[in-house]
Amino acid sequence: MSLLIFLVLILSIGASSASNATNNKRFPENFLWGCGTSAYQIEGGWNADGKGPSIWDNITHENPNFIKDGKNADVSADSYHKYEVDIAMLKELGVNFYRFSISWPRVLPTGFPDNVNQPGVLYYKNLIAELRSNGIEPVVTMYHNDLPQTLQDRDGIKNPDFVDWFAQYSRFCFQTFGDDVHYWLTINEPYVACTIGFYSVVYVDGIDDYVCMKNFLLAHATAWHIYHEELKMKGKVGIVLNSNWFEPETNSTEDLEASERTMQFIWGWLGHPLYKGDYPEIMKIRVANRSKLEGYNQSRIQELTSEEIAFAKGTNDFFAANTYTTSMVKRIPEAPIGTPSHNKDLGVESYQPSNWQSTGLDWLKVVPWGMRKLLKWIKNEYSNPPILITENGYADSTGELEDTSRMNYIRDYLSYIRDAMEYDGVNVIGYSYWSLMDNFEWVSGYTAKFGVINVNFTDPERTRTRKLSSYYYEKVIRNRCLVDDCQD
Ligand code: GBH
């Protein structure tokens, strides 16, 4: 063996053992295990039985070139007709809960509760009843990207009236389904919907993105107040925040500060108003300073009034987090004053090293150690809230059944979650793998597959087939442990 090959071997063995042995401690008995999906991504039935169009129906129909494979989710996995099969699979997996979303325009085609689409309501009633009769807790997202087109026509989330539209919709959901649903998620990934765009309308100008986030915050808080104070219902209501862990490139003060600033800007954007009252100080200062230099007479951030601060604070019953990967961050020189942008307000550079393990999606590198750091940050920043990991998952481009990489991803991320619980005292109450099954991955269409269950999209029956990872996840749930040889 040549010296070079020998060295490479030694180094790679070193690297894999340094990536930590799998945590072998059992998860707590009351830990919640689940899988997630969202309405537009799996249901199909895009115009069935009186459903109104959503912005995603329209984007994919009118601009197919916006989607990588030019496809849409008119049929997708056809869960509108096949939910019983989905539930049978959930039952096999042995999950405690299923996270799905309600399509707003399926139940309220115009967006408003004066026009209820009964077949749409019946669909979710049946889904919820079938879950319950199989002992599976529904965890229900009310808004997962599929805004009724009628509301987009009135300026969508940017319109301050969105807060009232969402109040009416959430009240309708609580009253219609609330007896059988004890975990509500108001809005999925506001940060993504308001900045990166992709989810139809791109607000990256450092103006509309702040308006959009503020409206989501107040919409969520209003729903929380309706649920607890007006309706006096007994379950829990949270909002789903998301992002990466941001690892400093070096230990320099500059990079540590850049990492922390990124966490404050992204997780703190709504995390701070929900837990501490008001936006993060660093964010308020930076946006105000740049706004002033740009010639605005007030900060583009849309400062919260003291009433709004009091209204939003304390309105998250648990911290729901979606997270898939990690980025490196470093300090960069202050961007010159010119056109405003949220990225300039943040003012760091982030990237993912090319030697990190890749997946079927460019942005998704496998970095399990980032999970523990993220959880620890949330714990410290927000006084140890109960954390529900609402999304975490691995994509490939094939949907292959022998999906060992996905199995390893699940094992390694859960191992760092268990570490965070054991060594850092983080209060993680549950984990929801994204996704139960292969589905329409937004702008990536059907080119990226996240499921532990394969869906054959060329088969009219949309046949579902379990992947290897589903058997592993089933075993993890049954044993509450990641390895065969567990310790209590
Ligand atoms: C979640 O979004 C969604 O909630 C879910 O519906 C989705 O299927 C799942 O994750 C998997 O993607 O291309 O570099 O501009 C995750 C948030 C937002 C992360 C878009 C990647 C694109 C980054 N994603 N973002 S880039």
Coordinates of C-alpha atoms and ligand atoms in Angstrom, one line a residue:
M1 CA 0.0 0.0 0.0
S2 CA 1.4 3.4 -0.9
L3 CA 2.0 5.8 1.9
L4 CA -0.5 8.2 0.5
I5 CA -3.3 5.7 0.5
F6 CA -2.4 4.6 3.9
L7 CA -2.5 8.1 5.2
V8 CA -5.8 8.8 3.6
L9 CA -7.2 5.7 5.2
I10 CA -6.0 6.6 8.6
L11 CA -7.3 10.1 8.3
S12 CA -10.7 9.0 7.2
I13 CA -11.0 6.5 10.0
G14 CA -9.9 9.2 12.4
A15 CA -12.5 11.5 10.9
S16 CA -15.4 9.1 11.2
S17 CA -14.6 8.1 14.8
A18 CA -14.1 11.7 15.7
S19 CA -17.7 12.3 14.5
N20 CA -18.8 10.7 17.8
A21 CA -20.1 7.3 18.7
T22 CA -23.9 7.1 18.5
N23 CA -25.6 8.0 21.8
N24 CA -26.9 4.7 23.3
K25 CA -29.1 6.1 26.0
R26 CA -32.8 5.5 25.9
F27 CA -35.0 8.6 25.1
P28 CA -37.6 9.5 27.8
E29 CA -40.8 7.5 27.8
N30 CA -42.9 10.6 27.0
F31 CA -40.7 11.7 24.1
L32 CA -42.9 12.3 21.0
W33 CA -42.0 10.6 17.7
G34 CA -43.5 11.7 14.5
C35 CA -43.4 12.3 10.8
G36 CA -44.4 15.4 8.8
T37 CA -45.9 16.5 5.5
S38 CA -47.7 19.6 4.2
A39 CA -51.0 19.9 2.2
Y40 CA -49.7 21.3 -1.1
Q41 CA -46.8 18.9 -1.1
I42 CA -48.8 15.7 -0.8
E43 CA -52.5 16.1 -1.2
G44 CA -53.2 16.6 -4.9
G45 CA -56.9 17.2 -5.5
W46 CA -55.9 20.7 -6.4
N47 CA -59.4 21.7 -7.6
A48 CA -61.4 18.8 -6.1
D49 CA -64.8 19.3 -4.6
G50 CA -64.8 23.1 -4.4
K51 CA -61.3 23.8 -3.3
G52 CA -60.1 27.3 -4.2
P53 CA -56.7 28.0 -5.9
S54 CA -53.6 28.7 -3.7
I55 CA -50.6 30.7 -4.8
W56 CA -48.7 27.5 -5.4
D57 CA -51.4 26.2 -7.8
N58 CA -51.1 29.4 -9.7
I59 CA -47.3 29.6 -9.7
T60 CA -46.8 26.1 -10.9
H61 CA -49.5 26.4 -13.6
E62 CA -48.5 29.8 -14.9
N63 CA -44.8 29.6 -14.5
P64 CA -43.7 26.0 -14.8
N65 CA -40.2 27.0 -15.5
F66 CA -40.0 28.3 -12.0
I67 CA -39.9 24.6 -10.9
K68 CA -36.8 22.5 -11.6
D69 CA -38.7 19.7 -13.5
G70 CA -41.5 22.0 -14.6
K71 CA -44.0 19.9 -12.6
N72 CA -46.8 20.8 -10.2
A73 CA -48.6 19.1 -7.3
D74 CA -52.0 18.8 -9.0
V75 CA -52.0 15.2 -8.0
S76 CA -48.7 14.7 -6.2
A77 CA -49.0 11.7 -3.8
D78 CA -52.8 12.0 -4.0
S79 CA -53.2 12.0 -0.2
Y80 CA -56.6 13.7 -0.7
H81 CA -57.8 10.3 -1.8
K82 CA -55.3 8.1 -0.1
Y83 CA -55.1 9.4 3.5
E84 CA -56.2 6.0 4.9
V85 CA -53.1 4.4 3.3
D86 CA -50.9 7.1 4.8
I87 CA -52.4 6.5 8.2
A88 CA -51.8 2.7 7.9
M89 CA -48.2 3.5 7.2
L90 CA -47.9 5.8 10.2
K91 CA -49.4 3.0 12.3
E92 CA -46.7 0.6 11.0
L93 CA -44.0 3.1 11.9
G94 CA -45.4 3.3 15.4
V95 CA -45.3 7.1 15.6
N96 CA -47.0 9.1 18.4
F97 CA -48.0 11.9 16.1
Y98 CA -48.5 13.0 12.6
R99 CA -47.7 16.6 11.5
F100 CA -49.8 17.6 8.5
S101 CA -51.2 21.0 7.3
I102 CA -54.6 22.3 6.5
S103 CA -54.9 23.8 3.0
W104 CA -56.5 27.2 3.7
P105 CA -58.2 27.4 0.3
R106 CA -59.5 23.8 0.6
V107 CA -61.6 24.7 3.6
L108 CA -62.1 28.4 2.8
P109 CA -61.9 28.8 -1.0
T110 CA -62.1 32.6 -0.8
G111 CA -59.9 32.8 2.3
F112 CA -62.9 33.9 4.5
P113 CA -65.1 31.8 6.8
D114 CA -68.3 33.2 5.3
N115 CA -67.8 30.6 2.5
V116 CA -67.0 27.2 3.9
N117 CA -66.2 24.3 1.6
Q118 CA -67.8 21.4 3.4
P119 CA -66.1 18.6 1.5
G120 CA -62.7 20.1 2.3
V121 CA -63.7 20.3 6.0
L122 CA -64.9 16.7 5.9
Y123 CA -61.5 15.6 4.4
Y124 CA -59.7 16.9 7.5
K125 CA -62.4 15.7 9.9
N126 CA -61.9 12.2 8.5
L127 CA -58.2 12.4 8.6
I128 CA -58.2 13.6 12.2
A129 CA -60.7 11.0 13.2
E130 CA -58.8 8.2 11.5
L131 CA -55.6 9.3 13.2
R132 CA -57.3 9.4 16.6
S133 CA -58.8 6.0 16.2
N134 CA -55.3 4.7 15.5
G135 CA -53.9 6.4 18.6
I136 CA -51.9 8.9 16.6
E137 CA -51.9 12.5 17.8
P138 CA -52.6 15.1 15.0
V139 CA -50.1 18.0 15.1
V140 CA -51.7 20.5 12.7
T141 CA -50.1 23.4 10.8
M142 CA -52.6 26.0 9.7
Y143 CA -50.4 27.8 7.2
H144 CA -47.7 26.0 5.1
N145 CA -47.0 28.2 2.1
D146 CA -50.3 27.7 0.3
L147 CA -52.0 31.0 0.7
P148 CA -55.4 31.4 -1.0
Q149 CA -54.9 33.2 -4.3
T150 CA -57.7 35.6 -3.4
L151 CA -55.7 36.9 -0.5
Q152 CA -52.5 37.2 -2.6
D153 CA -54.6 39.3 -4.9
R154 CA -55.0 41.7 -2.0
D155 CA -51.3 41.9 -1.4
G156 CA -51.0 38.7 0.7
I157 CA -48.9 38.7 3.9
K158 CA -47.7 42.2 3.2
N159 CA -51.2 43.6 3.8
P160 CA -51.6 44.6 7.5
D161 CA -55.1 43.1 7.1
F162 CA -53.4 39.7 6.9
V163 CA -53.4 39.7 10.7
D164 CA -57.2 39.9 10.7
W165 CA -57.6 37.4 7.8
F166 CA -55.5 34.9 9.8
A167 CA -57.4 35.6 13.0
Q168 CA -60.6 34.6 11.2
Y169 CA -59.1 31.5 9.6
S170 CA -57.5 30.3 12.8
R171 CA -60.7 30.9 14.8
F172 CA -62.5 28.8 12.2
C173 CA -59.9 26.0 12.5
F174 CA -60.0 26.0 16.3
Q175 CA -63.8 25.9 16.3
T176 CA -64.1 23.3 13.6
F177 CA -61.3 20.9 14.5
G178 CA -60.2 22.0 17.9
D179 CA -62.0 19.3 20.0
D180 CA -59.7 16.6 18.4
V181 CA -56.5 18.6 17.9
H182 CA -54.3 19.5 20.9
Y183 CA -51.2 20.7 19.1
W184 CA -51.5 23.6 16.7
L185 CA -48.8 25.2 14.6
T186 CA -49.9 28.6 13.2
I187 CA -47.3 29.4 10.5
N188 CA -44.6 27.3 9.0
E189 CA -41.2 29.0 8.6
P190 CA -42.1 32.7 8.4
Y191 CA -38.5 33.5 7.8
V192 CA -38.5 31.5 4.5
A193 CA -41.9 32.8 3.4
C194 CA -40.7 36.4 3.9
T195 CA -37.1 36.4 2.8
I196 CA -35.7 33.7 0.6
G197 CA -38.9 33.8 -1.3
F198 CA -39.1 30.6 -3.4
Y199 CA -42.4 30.2 -1.7
S200 CA -44.0 32.4 -4.4
V201 CA -43.4 36.0 -3.5
V202 CA -39.9 37.2 -2.9
Y203 CA -39.6 40.0 -0.3
V204 CA -35.8 40.4 -0.1
D205 CA -35.6 44.2 -0.3
G206 CA -35.1 45.0 3.4
I207 CA -38.5 46.6 3.4
D208 CA -41.3 44.1 2.6
D209 CA -39.5 41.3 4.4
Y210 CA -39.8 43.3 7.7
V211 CA -43.4 44.1 7.0
C212 CA -44.1 40.4 6.2
M213 CA -42.4 39.1 9.4
K214 CA -44.2 41.6 11.6
N215 CA -47.6 40.6 10.1
F216 CA -46.8 36.9 10.7
L217 CA -45.8 37.7 14.3
L218 CA -49.0 39.6 15.0
A219 CA -51.1 37.0 13.2
H220 CA -49.6 34.2 15.2
A221 CA -50.0 36.1 18.5
T222 CA -53.6 36.9 17.6
A223 CA -54.3 33.2 17.0
W224 CA -52.7 32.3 20.3
H225 CA -54.9 34.9 22.2
I226 CA -58.0 33.6 20.4
Y227 CA -57.3 30.1 21.3
H228 CA -56.5 30.6 25.0
E229 CA -58.5 33.7 25.9
E230 CA -61.5 33.9 23.6
L231 CA -62.1 30.2 23.2
K232 CA -60.4 29.0 26.4
M233 CA -59.2 25.8 24.7
K234 CA -56.8 23.5 26.5
G235 CA -54.2 22.5 23.9
K236 CA -51.0 24.2 22.8
V237 CA -50.2 26.7 20.1
G238 CA -46.8 27.4 18.6
I239 CA -45.2 28.9 15.5
V240 CA -42.6 27.0 13.5
L241 CA -39.3 28.9 13.3
N242 CA -36.5 27.5 11.1
S243 CA -32.9 27.9 10.1
N244 CA -29.4 26.4 10.3
W245 CA -26.9 26.5 13.0
F246 CA -24.3 29.2 12.1
E247 CA -20.8 28.1 13.1
P248 CA -18.1 30.8 13.4
E249 CA -15.3 30.2 10.9
T250 CA -12.6 30.9 13.5
N251 CA -12.5 31.7 17.2
S252 CA -11.8 35.3 16.5
T253 CA -14.0 37.8 18.2
E254 CA -15.1 39.0 14.8
D255 CA -16.3 35.6 13.6
L256 CA -17.9 34.7 17.0
E257 CA -19.7 38.0 16.8
A258 CA -20.8 37.3 13.2
S259 CA -22.1 33.8 14.2
E260 CA -24.1 35.3 17.1
R261 CA -25.4 38.2 15.1
T262 CA -26.7 35.7 12.5
M263 CA -28.5 33.6 15.1
Q264 CA -30.0 36.8 16.5
F265 CA -31.1 38.1 13.1
I266 CA -32.6 34.8 11.9
W267 CA -33.8 32.8 15.0
G268 CA -34.2 35.9 17.1
W269 CA -36.3 37.9 14.5
L270 CA -39.4 36.3 15.9
G271 CA -37.9 34.3 18.7
H272 CA -37.1 37.4 20.7
P273 CA -40.5 39.1 20.4
L274 CA -42.1 35.7 21.4
Y275 CA -39.9 35.0 24.4
K276 CA -38.3 38.3 25.4
G277 CA -40.5 41.0 23.9
D278 CA -39.3 43.0 20.9
Y279 CA -36.7 42.4 18.2
P280 CA -33.1 41.6 19.1
E281 CA -31.2 44.8 20.1
I282 CA -28.4 44.2 17.5
M283 CA -31.0 43.9 14.8
K284 CA -32.9 47.1 15.8
I285 CA -29.6 49.0 16.0
R286 CA -28.2 47.8 12.7
V287 CA -31.4 48.3 10.7
A288 CA -32.0 51.7 12.2
N289 CA -28.5 52.9 11.5
R290 CA -28.4 51.7 7.9
S291 CA -32.0 53.1 7.3
K292 CA -30.9 56.5 8.5
L293 CA -27.8 56.5 6.3
E294 CA -30.0 55.4 3.4
G295 CA -32.2 58.5 4.0
Y296 CA -35.2 56.9 5.5
N297 CA -36.9 58.9 8.3
Q298 CA -37.7 55.8 10.3
S299 CA -36.2 52.3 10.6
R300 CA -37.2 49.9 7.9
I301 CA -37.6 47.2 10.6
Q302 CA -41.1 48.4 11.5
E303 CA -40.4 48.9 15.3
L304 CA -43.0 47.2 17.5
T305 CA -45.1 49.5 19.7
S306 CA -45.2 48.7 23.4
E307 CA -48.7 47.3 23.0
E308 CA -47.5 45.0 20.2
I309 CA -44.6 43.9 22.3
A310 CA -46.8 43.0 25.3
F311 CA -49.3 41.3 23.0
A312 CA -46.8 39.0 21.3
K313 CA -44.6 38.2 24.3
G314 CA -45.3 34.8 25.8
T315 CA -47.4 33.5 23.0
N316 CA -45.4 30.4 22.1
D317 CA -46.5 27.3 24.1
F318 CA -43.5 25.3 22.9
F319 CA -40.6 26.1 20.6
A320 CA -41.2 24.4 17.2
A321 CA -38.0 24.3 15.1
N322 CA -37.3 23.1 11.6
T323 CA -33.6 22.5 11.0
Y324 CA -31.7 20.5 8.5
T325 CA -28.1 21.7 8.2
T326 CA -25.3 24.1 9.3
S327 CA -23.5 27.0 7.7
M328 CA -20.1 28.6 8.5
V329 CA -20.1 32.3 9.1
K330 CA -17.5 35.0 9.0
R331 CA -17.3 38.7 9.5
I332 CA -17.1 40.8 6.3
P333 CA -16.6 44.5 5.8
E334 CA -19.7 46.7 6.2
A335 CA -21.5 46.9 2.9
P336 CA -21.6 50.4 1.4
I337 CA -24.8 52.3 1.8
G338 CA -27.0 52.0 -1.3
T339 CA -30.1 50.0 -2.1
P340 CA -31.3 48.5 1.2
S341 CA -31.4 44.7 1.7
H342 CA -31.9 42.4 4.6
N343 CA -28.6 40.7 3.8
K344 CA -26.7 44.0 4.1
D345 CA -28.5 44.6 7.4
L346 CA -27.2 41.3 8.7
G347 CA -23.8 41.9 7.1
V348 CA -22.0 38.5 7.3
E349 CA -20.9 35.9 4.8
S350 CA -22.1 32.4 5.2
Y351 CA -21.2 29.3 3.3
Q352 CA -20.9 25.5 3.5
P353 CA -17.5 23.9 2.9
S354 CA -17.3 21.7 -0.1
N355 CA -16.0 18.7 1.9
W356 CA -19.1 18.5 4.0
Q357 CA -21.3 15.5 3.0
S358 CA -23.7 16.4 0.3
T359 CA -27.2 15.3 -0.4
G360 CA -29.7 15.6 -3.3
L361 CA -30.1 19.3 -2.5
D362 CA -27.3 21.9 -2.7
W363 CA -28.2 23.7 0.5
L364 CA -28.5 20.5 2.6
K365 CA -25.2 19.2 3.8
V366 CA -25.1 16.5 6.5
V367 CA -23.7 18.2 9.6
P368 CA -25.2 16.4 12.6
W369 CA -23.0 18.2 15.3
G370 CA -24.7 21.5 14.4
M371 CA -28.0 20.2 15.9
R372 CA -26.6 20.0 19.4
K373 CA -25.1 23.5 19.2
L374 CA -28.4 24.9 17.8
L375 CA -30.4 23.3 20.6
K376 CA -28.1 24.6 23.3
W377 CA -28.3 28.1 21.8
I378 CA -32.2 28.0 21.9
K379 CA -32.1 26.7 25.5
N380 CA -29.7 29.4 26.7
E381 CA -31.4 32.2 24.8
Y382 CA -35.0 31.5 25.7
S383 CA -34.7 30.1 29.2
N384 CA -35.0 26.4 28.4
P385 CA -38.4 26.2 26.6
P386 CA -39.8 22.8 25.6
I387 CA -38.6 22.2 22.0
L388 CA -40.4 20.2 19.4
I389 CA -38.3 19.5 16.4
T390 CA -40.9 19.8 13.7
E391 CA -38.7 19.1 10.7
N392 CA -35.3 17.5 10.1
G393 CA -34.5 15.2 7.1
Y394 CA -32.4 14.0 4.3
A395 CA -33.0 14.3 0.5
D396 CA -31.8 12.2 -2.3
S397 CA -32.7 12.6 -6.0
T398 CA -33.7 9.0 -6.6
G399 CA -36.2 7.9 -3.9
E400 CA -34.1 4.7 -3.6
L401 CA -35.3 2.0 -1.2
E402 CA -31.9 1.1 0.1
D403 CA -31.5 4.6 1.6
T404 CA -28.6 4.0 4.0
S405 CA -27.5 7.7 3.9
R406 CA -31.0 8.7 5.2
M407 CA -30.8 6.1 7.9
N408 CA -27.4 7.4 9.0
Y409 CA -28.7 10.9 8.9
I410 CA -31.6 10.1 11.2
R411 CA -29.3 8.2 13.5
D412 CA -26.6 10.8 13.7
Y413 CA -29.0 13.8 14.1
L414 CA -30.9 12.0 16.8
S415 CA -27.7 11.1 18.5
Y416 CA -26.7 14.8 18.8
I417 CA -30.3 15.6 20.0
R418 CA -29.9 12.9 22.7
D419 CA -26.5 14.4 23.6
A420 CA -28.1 17.8 23.9
M421 CA -30.7 16.4 26.3
E422 CA -28.2 14.5 28.3
Y423 CA -25.2 16.8 28.5
D424 CA -26.7 20.3 28.0
G425 CA -30.1 19.7 29.7
V426 CA -32.0 20.8 26.7
N427 CA -35.7 20.1 27.0
V428 CA -36.5 18.4 23.7
I429 CA -40.0 17.0 23.8
G430 CA -40.2 15.4 20.4
Y431 CA -38.9 14.9 16.9
S432 CA -40.7 14.8 13.6
Y433 CA -38.9 13.4 10.6
W434 CA -39.4 15.2 7.3
S435 CA -41.0 13.6 5.5
L436 CA -43.3 10.7 5.9
M437 CA -43.2 10.2 2.1
D438 CA -41.6 11.5 -1.1
N439 CA -43.5 14.6 -2.2
F440 CA -43.4 17.8 -4.3
E441 CA -40.4 19.7 -3.0
W442 CA -41.4 23.2 -4.0
V443 CA -39.0 24.7 -6.6
S444 CA -37.2 21.4 -6.8
G445 CA -40.4 19.7 -7.9
Y446 CA -40.0 15.9 -7.8
T447 CA -36.2 16.0 -8.1
A448 CA -35.6 15.8 -4.3
K449 CA -37.1 13.1 -2.2
F450 CA -37.2 13.3 1.6
G451 CA -39.5 10.4 2.4
V452 CA -38.9 7.3 4.6
I453 CA -41.6 6.0 2.3
N454 CA -41.2 6.0 -1.5
V455 CA -44.1 7.1 -3.7
N456 CA -44.2 6.0 -7.3
F457 CA -45.3 9.2 -9.1
T458 CA -45.6 7.6 -12.5
D459 CA -48.1 5.0 -11.2
P460 CA -51.7 6.2 -11.3
E461 CA -52.2 4.4 -7.9
R462 CA -49.2 6.4 -6.4
T463 CA -48.1 3.2 -4.8
R464 CA -46.2 3.7 -1.5
T465 CA -43.2 1.5 -0.6
R466 CA -41.3 1.5 2.6
K467 CA -37.6 2.4 2.4
L468 CA -34.9 0.9 4.6
S469 CA -34.9 4.1 6.7
S470 CA -38.5 3.5 7.7
Y471 CA -37.6 0.2 9.2
Y472 CA -34.8 1.8 11.2
Y473 CA -37.0 4.7 12.3
E474 CA -39.7 2.2 13.4
K475 CA -37.1 0.3 15.5
V476 CA -35.8 3.6 17.0
I477 CA -39.4 4.5 18.0
R478 CA -40.1 1.0 19.4
N479 CA -36.9 0.9 21.5
R480 CA -36.7 4.6 22.1
C481 CA -33.0 4.1 21.3
L482 CA -30.7 4.5 18.3
V483 CA -28.6 1.4 18.8
D484 CA -29.3 -2.3 19.5
D485 CA -27.4 -2.2 22.8
C486 CA -29.2 0.5 24.8
Q487 CA -28.8 1.8 28.3
D488 CA -31.5 3.2 30.4
Ligands
GBH1 C1 -38.8 23.1 4.8 O1 -38.2 24.2 4.3 C2 -40.3 23.2 4.5 O2 -41.1 23.5 5.6 C3 -40.8 21.9 3.8 O3 -42.0 22.2 3.2 C4 -39.8 21.4 2.8 O4 -40.2 20.4 2.1 C5 -38.6 21.0 3.6 O5 -38.1 22.0 4.5 C6 -37.4 20.6 2.8 O6 -36.9 21.6 2.0 O7 -31.5 27.1 -2.4 O8 -29.7 28.0 -1.0 O9 -31.6 29.4 -1.7 C7 -36.8 24.2 4.5 C8 -36.2 25.6 4.3 C9 -36.0 27.0 2.4 C10 -34.2 25.6 3.1 C11 -35.4 27.2 1.0 C12 -33.5 25.8 1.8 C13 -33.3 27.2 -0.1 C14 -31.9 27.7 0.1 N1 -35.6 25.7 3.0 N2 -33.9 27.0 1.2 S1 -31.1 28.1 -1.4

